[in-house]
PDB file of C-alpha atoms in Angstrom:
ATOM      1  CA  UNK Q   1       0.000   0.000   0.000  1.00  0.00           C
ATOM      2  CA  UNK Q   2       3.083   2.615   1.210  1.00  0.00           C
ATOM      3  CA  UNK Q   3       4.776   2.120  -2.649  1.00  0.00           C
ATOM      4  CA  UNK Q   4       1.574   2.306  -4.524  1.00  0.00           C
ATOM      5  CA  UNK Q   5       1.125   5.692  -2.262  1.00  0.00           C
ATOM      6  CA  UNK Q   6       4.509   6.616  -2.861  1.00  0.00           C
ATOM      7  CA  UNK Q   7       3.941   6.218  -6.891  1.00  0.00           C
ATOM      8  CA  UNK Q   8       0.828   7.903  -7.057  1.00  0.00           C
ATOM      9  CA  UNK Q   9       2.732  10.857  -5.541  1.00  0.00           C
ATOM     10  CA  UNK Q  10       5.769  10.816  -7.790  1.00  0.00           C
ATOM     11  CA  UNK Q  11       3.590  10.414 -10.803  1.00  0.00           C
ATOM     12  CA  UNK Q  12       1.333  14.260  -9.192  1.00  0.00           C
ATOM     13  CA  UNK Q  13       5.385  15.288  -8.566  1.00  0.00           C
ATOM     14  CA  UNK Q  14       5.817  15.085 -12.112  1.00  0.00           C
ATOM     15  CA  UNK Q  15       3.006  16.109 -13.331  1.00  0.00           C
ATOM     16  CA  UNK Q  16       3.064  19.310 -11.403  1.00  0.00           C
ATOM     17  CA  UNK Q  17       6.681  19.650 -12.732  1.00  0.00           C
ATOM     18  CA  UNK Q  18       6.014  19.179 -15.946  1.00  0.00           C
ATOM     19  CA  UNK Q  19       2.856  21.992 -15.920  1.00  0.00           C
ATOM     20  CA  UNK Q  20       5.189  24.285 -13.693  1.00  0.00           C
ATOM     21  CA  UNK Q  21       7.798  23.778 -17.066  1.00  0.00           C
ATOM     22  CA  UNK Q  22       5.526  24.375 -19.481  1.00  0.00           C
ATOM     23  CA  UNK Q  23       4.062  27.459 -17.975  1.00  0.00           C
ATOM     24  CA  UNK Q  24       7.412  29.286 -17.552  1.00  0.00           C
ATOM     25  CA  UNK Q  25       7.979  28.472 -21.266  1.00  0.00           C
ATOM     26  CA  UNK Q  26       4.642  30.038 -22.044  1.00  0.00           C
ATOM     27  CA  UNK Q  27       5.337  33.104 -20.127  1.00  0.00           C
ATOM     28  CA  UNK Q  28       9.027  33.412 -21.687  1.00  0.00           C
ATOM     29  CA  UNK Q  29       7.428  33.027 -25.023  1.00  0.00           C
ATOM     30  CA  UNK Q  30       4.646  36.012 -24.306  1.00  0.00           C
ATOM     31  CA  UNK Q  31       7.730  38.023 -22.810  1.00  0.00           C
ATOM     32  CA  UNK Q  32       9.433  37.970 -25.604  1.00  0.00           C
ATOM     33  CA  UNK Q  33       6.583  38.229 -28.556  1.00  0.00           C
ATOM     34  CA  UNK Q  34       5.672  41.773 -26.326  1.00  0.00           C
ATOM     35  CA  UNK Q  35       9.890  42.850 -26.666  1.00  0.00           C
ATOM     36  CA  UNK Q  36       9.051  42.116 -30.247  1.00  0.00           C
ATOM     37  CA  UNK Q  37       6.170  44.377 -30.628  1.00  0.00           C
ATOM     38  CA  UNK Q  38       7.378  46.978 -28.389  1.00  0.00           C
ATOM     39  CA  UNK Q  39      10.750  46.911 -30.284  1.00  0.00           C
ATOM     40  CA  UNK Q  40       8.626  47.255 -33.932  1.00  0.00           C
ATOM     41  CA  UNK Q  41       6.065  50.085 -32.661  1.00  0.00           C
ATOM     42  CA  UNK Q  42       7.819  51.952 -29.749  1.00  0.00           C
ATOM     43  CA  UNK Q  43      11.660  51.823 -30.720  1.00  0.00           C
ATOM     44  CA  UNK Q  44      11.498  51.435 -34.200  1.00  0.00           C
ATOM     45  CA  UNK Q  45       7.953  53.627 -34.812  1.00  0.00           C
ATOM     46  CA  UNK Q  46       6.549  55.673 -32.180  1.00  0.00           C
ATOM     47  CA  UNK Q  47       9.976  57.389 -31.154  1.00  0.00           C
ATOM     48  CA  UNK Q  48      10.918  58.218 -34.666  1.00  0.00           C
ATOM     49  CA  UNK Q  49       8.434  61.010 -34.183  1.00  0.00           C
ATOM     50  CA  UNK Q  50       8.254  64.065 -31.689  1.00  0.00           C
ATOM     51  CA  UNK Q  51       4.741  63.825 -29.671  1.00  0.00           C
ATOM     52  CA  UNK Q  52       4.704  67.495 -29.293  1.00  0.00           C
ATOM     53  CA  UNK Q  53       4.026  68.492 -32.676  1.00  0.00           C
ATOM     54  CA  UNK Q  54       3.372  64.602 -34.173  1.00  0.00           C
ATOM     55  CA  UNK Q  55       0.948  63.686 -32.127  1.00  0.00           C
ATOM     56  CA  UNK Q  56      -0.880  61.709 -33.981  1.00  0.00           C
ATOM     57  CA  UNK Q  57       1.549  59.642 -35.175  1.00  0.00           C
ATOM     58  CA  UNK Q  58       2.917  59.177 -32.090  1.00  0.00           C
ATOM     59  CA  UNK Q  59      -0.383  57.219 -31.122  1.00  0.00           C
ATOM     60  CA  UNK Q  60      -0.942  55.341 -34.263  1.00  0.00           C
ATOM     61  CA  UNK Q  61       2.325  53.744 -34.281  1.00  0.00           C
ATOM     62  CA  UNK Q  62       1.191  52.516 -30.382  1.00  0.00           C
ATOM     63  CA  UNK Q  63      -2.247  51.825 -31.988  1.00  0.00           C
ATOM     64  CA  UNK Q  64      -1.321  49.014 -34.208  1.00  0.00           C
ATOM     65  CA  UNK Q  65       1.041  47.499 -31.550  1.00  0.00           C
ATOM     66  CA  UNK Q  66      -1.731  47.096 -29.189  1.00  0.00           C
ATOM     67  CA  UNK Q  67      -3.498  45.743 -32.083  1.00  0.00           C
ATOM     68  CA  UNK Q  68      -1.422  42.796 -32.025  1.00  0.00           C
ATOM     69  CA  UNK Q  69      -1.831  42.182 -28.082  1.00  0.00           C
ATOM     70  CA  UNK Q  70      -3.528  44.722 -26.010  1.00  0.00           C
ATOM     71  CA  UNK Q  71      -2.449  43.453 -23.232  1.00  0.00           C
ATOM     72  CA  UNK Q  72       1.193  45.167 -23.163  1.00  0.00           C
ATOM     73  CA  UNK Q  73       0.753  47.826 -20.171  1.00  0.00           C
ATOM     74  CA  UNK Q  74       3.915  49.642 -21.486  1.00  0.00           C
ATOM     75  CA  UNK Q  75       2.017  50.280 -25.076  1.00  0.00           C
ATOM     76  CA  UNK Q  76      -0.505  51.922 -22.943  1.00  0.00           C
ATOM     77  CA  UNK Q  77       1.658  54.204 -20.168  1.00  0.00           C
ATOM     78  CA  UNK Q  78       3.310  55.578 -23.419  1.00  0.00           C
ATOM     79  CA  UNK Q  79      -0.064  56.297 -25.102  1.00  0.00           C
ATOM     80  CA  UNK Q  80      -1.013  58.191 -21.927  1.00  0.00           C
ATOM     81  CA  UNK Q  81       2.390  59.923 -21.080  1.00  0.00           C
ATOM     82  CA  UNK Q  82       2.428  62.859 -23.806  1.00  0.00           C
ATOM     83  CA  UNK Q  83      -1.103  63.763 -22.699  1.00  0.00           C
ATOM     84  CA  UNK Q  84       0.148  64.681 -18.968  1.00  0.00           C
ATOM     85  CA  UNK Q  85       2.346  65.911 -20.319  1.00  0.00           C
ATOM     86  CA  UNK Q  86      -0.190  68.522 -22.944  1.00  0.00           C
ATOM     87  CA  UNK Q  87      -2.691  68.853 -19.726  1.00  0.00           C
ATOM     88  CA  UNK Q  88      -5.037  66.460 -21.319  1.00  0.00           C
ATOM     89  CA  UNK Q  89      -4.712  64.610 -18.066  1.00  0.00           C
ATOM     90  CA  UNK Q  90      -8.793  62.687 -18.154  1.00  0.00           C
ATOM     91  CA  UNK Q  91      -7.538  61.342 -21.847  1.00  0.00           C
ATOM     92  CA  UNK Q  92      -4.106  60.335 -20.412  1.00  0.00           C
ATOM     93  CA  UNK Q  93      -5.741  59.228 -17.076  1.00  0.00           C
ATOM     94  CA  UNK Q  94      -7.833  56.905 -19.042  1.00  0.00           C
ATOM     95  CA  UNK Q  95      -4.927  54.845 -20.736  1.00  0.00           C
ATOM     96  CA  UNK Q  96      -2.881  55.237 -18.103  1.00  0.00           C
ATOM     97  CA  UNK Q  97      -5.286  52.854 -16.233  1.00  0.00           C
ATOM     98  CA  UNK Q  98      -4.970  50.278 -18.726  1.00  0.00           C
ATOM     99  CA  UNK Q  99      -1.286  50.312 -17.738  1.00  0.00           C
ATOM    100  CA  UNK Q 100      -2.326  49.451 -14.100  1.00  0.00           C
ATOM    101  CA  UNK Q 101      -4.242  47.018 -15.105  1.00  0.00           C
ATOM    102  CA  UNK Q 102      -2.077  45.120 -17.316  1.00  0.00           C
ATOM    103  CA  UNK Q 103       1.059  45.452 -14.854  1.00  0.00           C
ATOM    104  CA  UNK Q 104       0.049  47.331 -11.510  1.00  0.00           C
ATOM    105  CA  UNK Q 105       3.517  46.556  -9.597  1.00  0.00           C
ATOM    106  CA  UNK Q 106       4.799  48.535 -12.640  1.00  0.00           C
ATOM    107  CA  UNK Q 107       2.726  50.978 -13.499  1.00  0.00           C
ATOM    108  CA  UNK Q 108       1.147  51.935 -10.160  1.00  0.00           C
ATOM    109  CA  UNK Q 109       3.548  54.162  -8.265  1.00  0.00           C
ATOM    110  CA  UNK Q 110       3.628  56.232 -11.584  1.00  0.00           C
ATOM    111  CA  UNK Q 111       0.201  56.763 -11.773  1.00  0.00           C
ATOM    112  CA  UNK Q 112      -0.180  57.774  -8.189  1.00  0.00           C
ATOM    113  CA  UNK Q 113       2.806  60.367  -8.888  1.00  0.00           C
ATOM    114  CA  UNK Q 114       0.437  61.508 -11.896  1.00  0.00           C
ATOM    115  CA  UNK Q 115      -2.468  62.250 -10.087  1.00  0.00           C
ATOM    116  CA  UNK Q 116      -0.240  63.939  -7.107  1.00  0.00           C
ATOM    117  CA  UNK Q 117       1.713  66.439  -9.794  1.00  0.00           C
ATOM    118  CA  UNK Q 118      -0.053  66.695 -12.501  1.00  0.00           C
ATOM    119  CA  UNK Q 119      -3.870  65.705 -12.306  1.00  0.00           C
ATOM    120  CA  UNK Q 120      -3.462  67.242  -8.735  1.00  0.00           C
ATOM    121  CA  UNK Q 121      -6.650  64.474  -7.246  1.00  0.00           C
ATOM    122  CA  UNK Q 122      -4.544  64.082  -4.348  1.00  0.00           C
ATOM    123  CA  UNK Q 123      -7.465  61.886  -2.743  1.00  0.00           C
ATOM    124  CA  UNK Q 124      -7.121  59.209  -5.334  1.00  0.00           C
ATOM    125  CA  UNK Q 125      -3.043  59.797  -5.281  1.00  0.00           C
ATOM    126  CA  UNK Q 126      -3.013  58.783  -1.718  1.00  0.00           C
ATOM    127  CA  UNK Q 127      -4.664  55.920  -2.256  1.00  0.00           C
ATOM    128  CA  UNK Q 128      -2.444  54.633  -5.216  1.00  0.00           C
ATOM    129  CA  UNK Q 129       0.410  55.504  -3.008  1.00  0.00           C
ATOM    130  CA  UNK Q 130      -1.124  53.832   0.220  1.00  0.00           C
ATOM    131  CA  UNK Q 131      -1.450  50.649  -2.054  1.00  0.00           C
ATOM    132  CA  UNK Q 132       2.036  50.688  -3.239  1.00  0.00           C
ATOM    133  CA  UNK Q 133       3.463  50.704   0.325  1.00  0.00           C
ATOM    134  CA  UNK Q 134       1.143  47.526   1.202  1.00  0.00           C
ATOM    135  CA  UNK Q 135       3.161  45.988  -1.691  1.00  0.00           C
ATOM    136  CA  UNK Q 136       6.300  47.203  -1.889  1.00  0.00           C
ATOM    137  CA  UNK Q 137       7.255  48.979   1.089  1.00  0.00           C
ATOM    138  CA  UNK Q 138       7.886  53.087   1.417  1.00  0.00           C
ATOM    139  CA  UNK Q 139      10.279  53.141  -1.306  1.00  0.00           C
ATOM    140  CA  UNK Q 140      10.831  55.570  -4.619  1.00  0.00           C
ATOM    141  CA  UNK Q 141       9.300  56.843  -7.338  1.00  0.00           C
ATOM    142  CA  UNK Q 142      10.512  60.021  -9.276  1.00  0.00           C
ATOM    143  CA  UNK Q 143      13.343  60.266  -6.906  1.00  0.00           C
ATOM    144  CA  UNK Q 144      11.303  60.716  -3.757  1.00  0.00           C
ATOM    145  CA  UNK Q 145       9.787  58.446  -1.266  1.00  0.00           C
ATOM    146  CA  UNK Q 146       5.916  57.141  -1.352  1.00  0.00           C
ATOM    147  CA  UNK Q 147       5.474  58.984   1.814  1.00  0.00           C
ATOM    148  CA  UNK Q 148       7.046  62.206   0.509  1.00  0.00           C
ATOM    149  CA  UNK Q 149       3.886  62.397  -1.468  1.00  0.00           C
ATOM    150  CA  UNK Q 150       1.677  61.400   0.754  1.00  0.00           C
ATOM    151  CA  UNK Q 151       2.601  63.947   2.864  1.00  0.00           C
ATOM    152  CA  UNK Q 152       2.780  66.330  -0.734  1.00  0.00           C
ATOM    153  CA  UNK Q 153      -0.819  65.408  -0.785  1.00  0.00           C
ATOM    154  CA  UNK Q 154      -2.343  66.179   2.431  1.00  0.00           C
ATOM    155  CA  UNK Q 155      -0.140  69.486   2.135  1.00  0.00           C
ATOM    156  CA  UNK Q 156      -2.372  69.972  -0.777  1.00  0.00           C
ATOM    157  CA  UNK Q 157      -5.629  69.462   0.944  1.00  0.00           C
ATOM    158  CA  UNK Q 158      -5.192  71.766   3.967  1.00  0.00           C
ATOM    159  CA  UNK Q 159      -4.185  68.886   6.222  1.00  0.00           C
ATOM    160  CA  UNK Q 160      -1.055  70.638   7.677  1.00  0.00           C
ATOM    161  CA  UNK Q 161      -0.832  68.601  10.639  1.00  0.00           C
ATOM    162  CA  UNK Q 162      -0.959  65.131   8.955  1.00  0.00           C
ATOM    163  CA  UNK Q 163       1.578  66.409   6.328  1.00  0.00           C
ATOM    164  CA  UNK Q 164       3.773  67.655   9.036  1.00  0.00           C
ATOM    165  CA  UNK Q 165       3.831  64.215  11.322  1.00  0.00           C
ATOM    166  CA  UNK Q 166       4.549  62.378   8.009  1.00  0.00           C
ATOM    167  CA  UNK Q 167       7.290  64.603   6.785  1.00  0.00           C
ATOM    168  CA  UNK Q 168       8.793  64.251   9.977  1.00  0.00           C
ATOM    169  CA  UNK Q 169       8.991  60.612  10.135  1.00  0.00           C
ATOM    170  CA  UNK Q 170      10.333  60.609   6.217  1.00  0.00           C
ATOM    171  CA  UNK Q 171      13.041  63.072   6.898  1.00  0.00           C
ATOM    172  CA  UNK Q 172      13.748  61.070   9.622  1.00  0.00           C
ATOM    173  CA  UNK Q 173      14.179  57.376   8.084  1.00  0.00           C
ATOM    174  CA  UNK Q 174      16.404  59.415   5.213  1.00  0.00           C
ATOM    175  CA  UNK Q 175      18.471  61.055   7.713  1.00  0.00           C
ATOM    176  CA  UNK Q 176      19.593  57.401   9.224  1.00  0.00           C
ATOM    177  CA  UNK Q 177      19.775  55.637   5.862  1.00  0.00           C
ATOM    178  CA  UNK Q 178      21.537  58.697   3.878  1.00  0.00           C
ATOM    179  CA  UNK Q 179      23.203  61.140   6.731  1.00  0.00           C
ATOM    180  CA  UNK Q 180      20.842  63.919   5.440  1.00  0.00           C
ATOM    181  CA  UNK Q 181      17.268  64.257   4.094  1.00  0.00           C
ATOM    182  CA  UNK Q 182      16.514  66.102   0.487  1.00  0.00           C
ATOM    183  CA  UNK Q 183      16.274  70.066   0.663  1.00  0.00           C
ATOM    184  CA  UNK Q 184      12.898  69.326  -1.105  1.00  0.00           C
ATOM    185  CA  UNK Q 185      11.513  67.165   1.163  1.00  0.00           C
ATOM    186  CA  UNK Q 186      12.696  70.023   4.103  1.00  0.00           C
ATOM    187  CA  UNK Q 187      10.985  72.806   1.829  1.00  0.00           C
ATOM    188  CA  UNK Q 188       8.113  70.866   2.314  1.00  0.00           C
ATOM    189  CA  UNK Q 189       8.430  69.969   5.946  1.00  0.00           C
ATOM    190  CA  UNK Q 190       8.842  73.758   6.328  1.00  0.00           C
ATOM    191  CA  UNK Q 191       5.505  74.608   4.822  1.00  0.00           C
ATOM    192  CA  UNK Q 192       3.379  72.225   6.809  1.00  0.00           C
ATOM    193  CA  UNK Q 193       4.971  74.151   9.881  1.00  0.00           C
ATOM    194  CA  UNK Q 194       4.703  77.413   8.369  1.00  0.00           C
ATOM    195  CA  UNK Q 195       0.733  76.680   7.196  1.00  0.00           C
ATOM    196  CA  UNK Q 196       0.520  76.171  11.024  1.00  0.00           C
ATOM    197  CA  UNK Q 197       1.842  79.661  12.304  1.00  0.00           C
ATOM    198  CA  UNK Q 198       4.984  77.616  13.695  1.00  0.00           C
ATOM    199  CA  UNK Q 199       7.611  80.326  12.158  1.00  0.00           C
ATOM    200  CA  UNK Q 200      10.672  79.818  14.337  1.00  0.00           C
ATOM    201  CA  UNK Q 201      10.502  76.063  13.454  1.00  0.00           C
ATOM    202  CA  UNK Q 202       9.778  76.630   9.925  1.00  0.00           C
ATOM    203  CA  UNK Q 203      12.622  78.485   9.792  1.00  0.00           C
ATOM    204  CA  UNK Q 204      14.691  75.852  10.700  1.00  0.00           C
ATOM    205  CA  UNK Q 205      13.362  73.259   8.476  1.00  0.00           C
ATOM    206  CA  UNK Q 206      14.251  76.121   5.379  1.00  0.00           C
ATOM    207  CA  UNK Q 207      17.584  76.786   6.746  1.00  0.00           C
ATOM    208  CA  UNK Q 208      18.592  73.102   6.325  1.00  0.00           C
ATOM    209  CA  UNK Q 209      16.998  73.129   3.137  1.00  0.00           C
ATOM    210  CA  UNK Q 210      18.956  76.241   2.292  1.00  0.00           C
ATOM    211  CA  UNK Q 211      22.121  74.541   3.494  1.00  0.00           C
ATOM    212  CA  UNK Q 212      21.979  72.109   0.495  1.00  0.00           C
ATOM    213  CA  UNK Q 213      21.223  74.512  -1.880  1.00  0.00           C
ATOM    214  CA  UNK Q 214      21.991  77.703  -1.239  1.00  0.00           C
ATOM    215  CA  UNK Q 215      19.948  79.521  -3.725  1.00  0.00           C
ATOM    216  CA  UNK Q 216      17.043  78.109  -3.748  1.00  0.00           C
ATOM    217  CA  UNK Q 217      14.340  81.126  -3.854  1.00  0.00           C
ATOM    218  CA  UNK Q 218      11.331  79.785  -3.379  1.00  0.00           C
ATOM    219  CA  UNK Q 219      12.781  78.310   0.448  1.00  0.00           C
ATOM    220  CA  UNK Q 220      13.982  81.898   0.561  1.00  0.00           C
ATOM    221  CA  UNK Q 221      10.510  83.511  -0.026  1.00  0.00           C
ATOM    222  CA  UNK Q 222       8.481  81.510   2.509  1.00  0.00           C
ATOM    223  CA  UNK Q 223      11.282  82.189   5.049  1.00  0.00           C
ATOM    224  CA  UNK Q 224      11.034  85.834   4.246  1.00  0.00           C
ATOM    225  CA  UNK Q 225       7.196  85.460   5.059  1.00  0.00           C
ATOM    226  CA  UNK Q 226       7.850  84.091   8.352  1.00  0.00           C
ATOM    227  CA  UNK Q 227      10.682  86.688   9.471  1.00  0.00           C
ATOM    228  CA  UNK Q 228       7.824  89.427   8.170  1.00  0.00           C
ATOM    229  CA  UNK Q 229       5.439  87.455  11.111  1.00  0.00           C
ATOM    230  CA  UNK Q 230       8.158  87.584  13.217  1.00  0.00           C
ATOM    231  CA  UNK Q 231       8.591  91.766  13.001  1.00  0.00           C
ATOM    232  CA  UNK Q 232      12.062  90.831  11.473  1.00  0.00           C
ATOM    233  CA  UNK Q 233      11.321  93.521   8.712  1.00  0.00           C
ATOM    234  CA  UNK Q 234      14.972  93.746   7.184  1.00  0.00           C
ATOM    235  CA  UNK Q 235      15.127  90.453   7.219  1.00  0.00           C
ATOM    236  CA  UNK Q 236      12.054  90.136   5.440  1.00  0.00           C
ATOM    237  CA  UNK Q 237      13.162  92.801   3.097  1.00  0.00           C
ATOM    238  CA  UNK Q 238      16.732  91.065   2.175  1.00  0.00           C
ATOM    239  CA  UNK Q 239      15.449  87.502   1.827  1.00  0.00           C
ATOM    240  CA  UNK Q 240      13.105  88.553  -0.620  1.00  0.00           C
ATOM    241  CA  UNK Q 241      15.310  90.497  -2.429  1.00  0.00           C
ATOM    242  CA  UNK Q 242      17.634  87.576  -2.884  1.00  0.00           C
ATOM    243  CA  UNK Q 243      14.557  85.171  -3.290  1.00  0.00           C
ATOM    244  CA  UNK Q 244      13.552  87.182  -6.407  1.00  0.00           C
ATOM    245  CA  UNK Q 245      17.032  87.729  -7.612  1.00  0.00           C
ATOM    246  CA  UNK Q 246      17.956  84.048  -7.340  1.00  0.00           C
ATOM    247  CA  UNK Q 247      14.637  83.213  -9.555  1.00  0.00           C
ATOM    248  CA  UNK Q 248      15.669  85.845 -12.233  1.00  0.00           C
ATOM    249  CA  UNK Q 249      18.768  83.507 -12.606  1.00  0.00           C
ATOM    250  CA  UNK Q 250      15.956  80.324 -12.652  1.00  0.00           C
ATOM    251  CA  UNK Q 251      17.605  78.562  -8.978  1.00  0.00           C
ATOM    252  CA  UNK Q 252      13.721  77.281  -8.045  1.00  0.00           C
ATOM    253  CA  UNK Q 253      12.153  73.739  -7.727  1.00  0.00           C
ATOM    254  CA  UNK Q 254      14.163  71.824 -10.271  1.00  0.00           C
ATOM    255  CA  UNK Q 255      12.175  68.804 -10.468  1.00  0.00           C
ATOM    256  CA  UNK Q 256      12.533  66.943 -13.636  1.00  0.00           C
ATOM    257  CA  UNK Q 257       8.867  67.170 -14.426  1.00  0.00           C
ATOM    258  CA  UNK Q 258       8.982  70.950 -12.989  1.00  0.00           C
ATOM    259  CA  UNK Q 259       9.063  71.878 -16.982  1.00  0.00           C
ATOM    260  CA  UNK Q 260       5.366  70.525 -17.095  1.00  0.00           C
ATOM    261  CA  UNK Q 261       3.740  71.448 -13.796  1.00  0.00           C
ATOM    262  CA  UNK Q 262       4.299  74.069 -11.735  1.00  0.00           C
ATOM    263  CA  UNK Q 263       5.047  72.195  -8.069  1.00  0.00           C
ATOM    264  CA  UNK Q 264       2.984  72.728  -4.596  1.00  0.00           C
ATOM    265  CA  UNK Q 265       3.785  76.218  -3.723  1.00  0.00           C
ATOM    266  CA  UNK Q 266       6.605  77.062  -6.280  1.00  0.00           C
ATOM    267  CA  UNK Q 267       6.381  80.954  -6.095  1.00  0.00           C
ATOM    268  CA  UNK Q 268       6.093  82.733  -9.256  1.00  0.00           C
ATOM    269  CA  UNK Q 269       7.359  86.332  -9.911  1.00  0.00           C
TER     270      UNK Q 269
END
């Protein structure tokens, strides 16, 4: 009875194997049919053409790929990404979901950075971004962490003292994995104390910021607001002197995607 047992469980053993074999040759095969079609209609099509002012070529040459298997979430991000970037962000929105849904470990984090930037529905961004930490942990996405626009977020909708707390704890995890948190990140944490009347700390929180770069006028302008709540009136005076002097020469948020969107309280003279 124990060896016909023990044969009746090799023969599942194999069996399994076998399927297990099969379906990682499968799943190479798709992989690389997709590279194919990606190669032919993005590399070889879609980028031969400037979506700024060819459109519409642009998105025919992604058309036909997703013609051959609509399934290829990459086919659809880069059907959606020229539309952020042209404001058009309910068309983009729309294929950029089809990206999620395709490949959401992928394509998630990027669309939650979308709606936080550009589409600015910093509800829905939070929960994209609240998603991707179940997954993935806090970790990156344009350069700053998931919780760095979290916090961006509730900055956004008046919640000053839920952006502050999680600013806090962000700058705080950087500062022990990196020596120092990003001057961006300590813009920011200065604004949720300075949206709160706390001027003395906000200054702090800019000064740091200003430590790492030195010019940056838009740190230099809310500080100059706080010294002007402060009665420091020639301090106010000079730091917005420099703050407009150092944007004349362009030293502001300098964001990659700061070309498209204008950034959460990036002052503009």
């Amino acid at each position: 009875m124990n060896k016909i047992y023990m044969i009746f469980a090799l023969l599942i053993f194999l069996q399994c194997r076998g399927q297990a074999s099969i379906e990682k040759e499968s799943s190479e095969s798709k992989k690389n049919m997709q590279d194919s079609i990606i190669k032919v209609h993005v590399t070889n099509c879609a980028e031969k053409f400037n979506y700024r002012l060819q459109m519409r070529e642009w998105q025919n040459c992604l058309d036909k790929g997703l013609k051959k298997d609509s399934t290829i979430a990459y086919l659809w991000q880069q059907k959606a990404m020229p539309y952020f970037k042209a404001r058009k962000y309910e068309v983009g929105m729309e294929y950029l979901d089809k990206a999620v849904l395709y490949d959401e470990r992928s394509w998630l984090s990027y669309r939650a950075f979308i709606k936080c930037i550009f589409a600015k529905t910093y509800k829905e961004a939070i929960i994209d971004f609240e998603r991707c930490i179940k997954t993935e942990g806090n970790t990156y996405v344009m350069d700053h962490t998931y919780q760095f626009h979290i916090a961006l977020c509730y900055l956004q909708l008046n919640e000053f003292k839920k952006a502050e707390v999680i600013f806090k704890k962000d700058i705080e995890e950087q500062e022990q994995e990196w020596g120092e948190a990003h001057y961006l990140d300590l813009f920011y944490y200065g604004i949720s104390k300075y949206e709160q009347s706390k001027w003395e700390e906000a200054i702090i929180a800019f000064d740091k910021s200003l430590k790492q770069y030195n010019q940056f006028s838009d740190v230099k302008y809310y500080k100059a607001l706080c010294m002007g709540h402060l009665s420091k009136i020639q301090e106010f005076k000079s730091l917005m002197q420099e703050s407009k002097a150092d944007r004349g020469m362009g030293y502001t948020i300098n964001e990659d995607n700061s070309v498209y969107e204008t950034y959460p309280y990036q002052v503009r003279w």
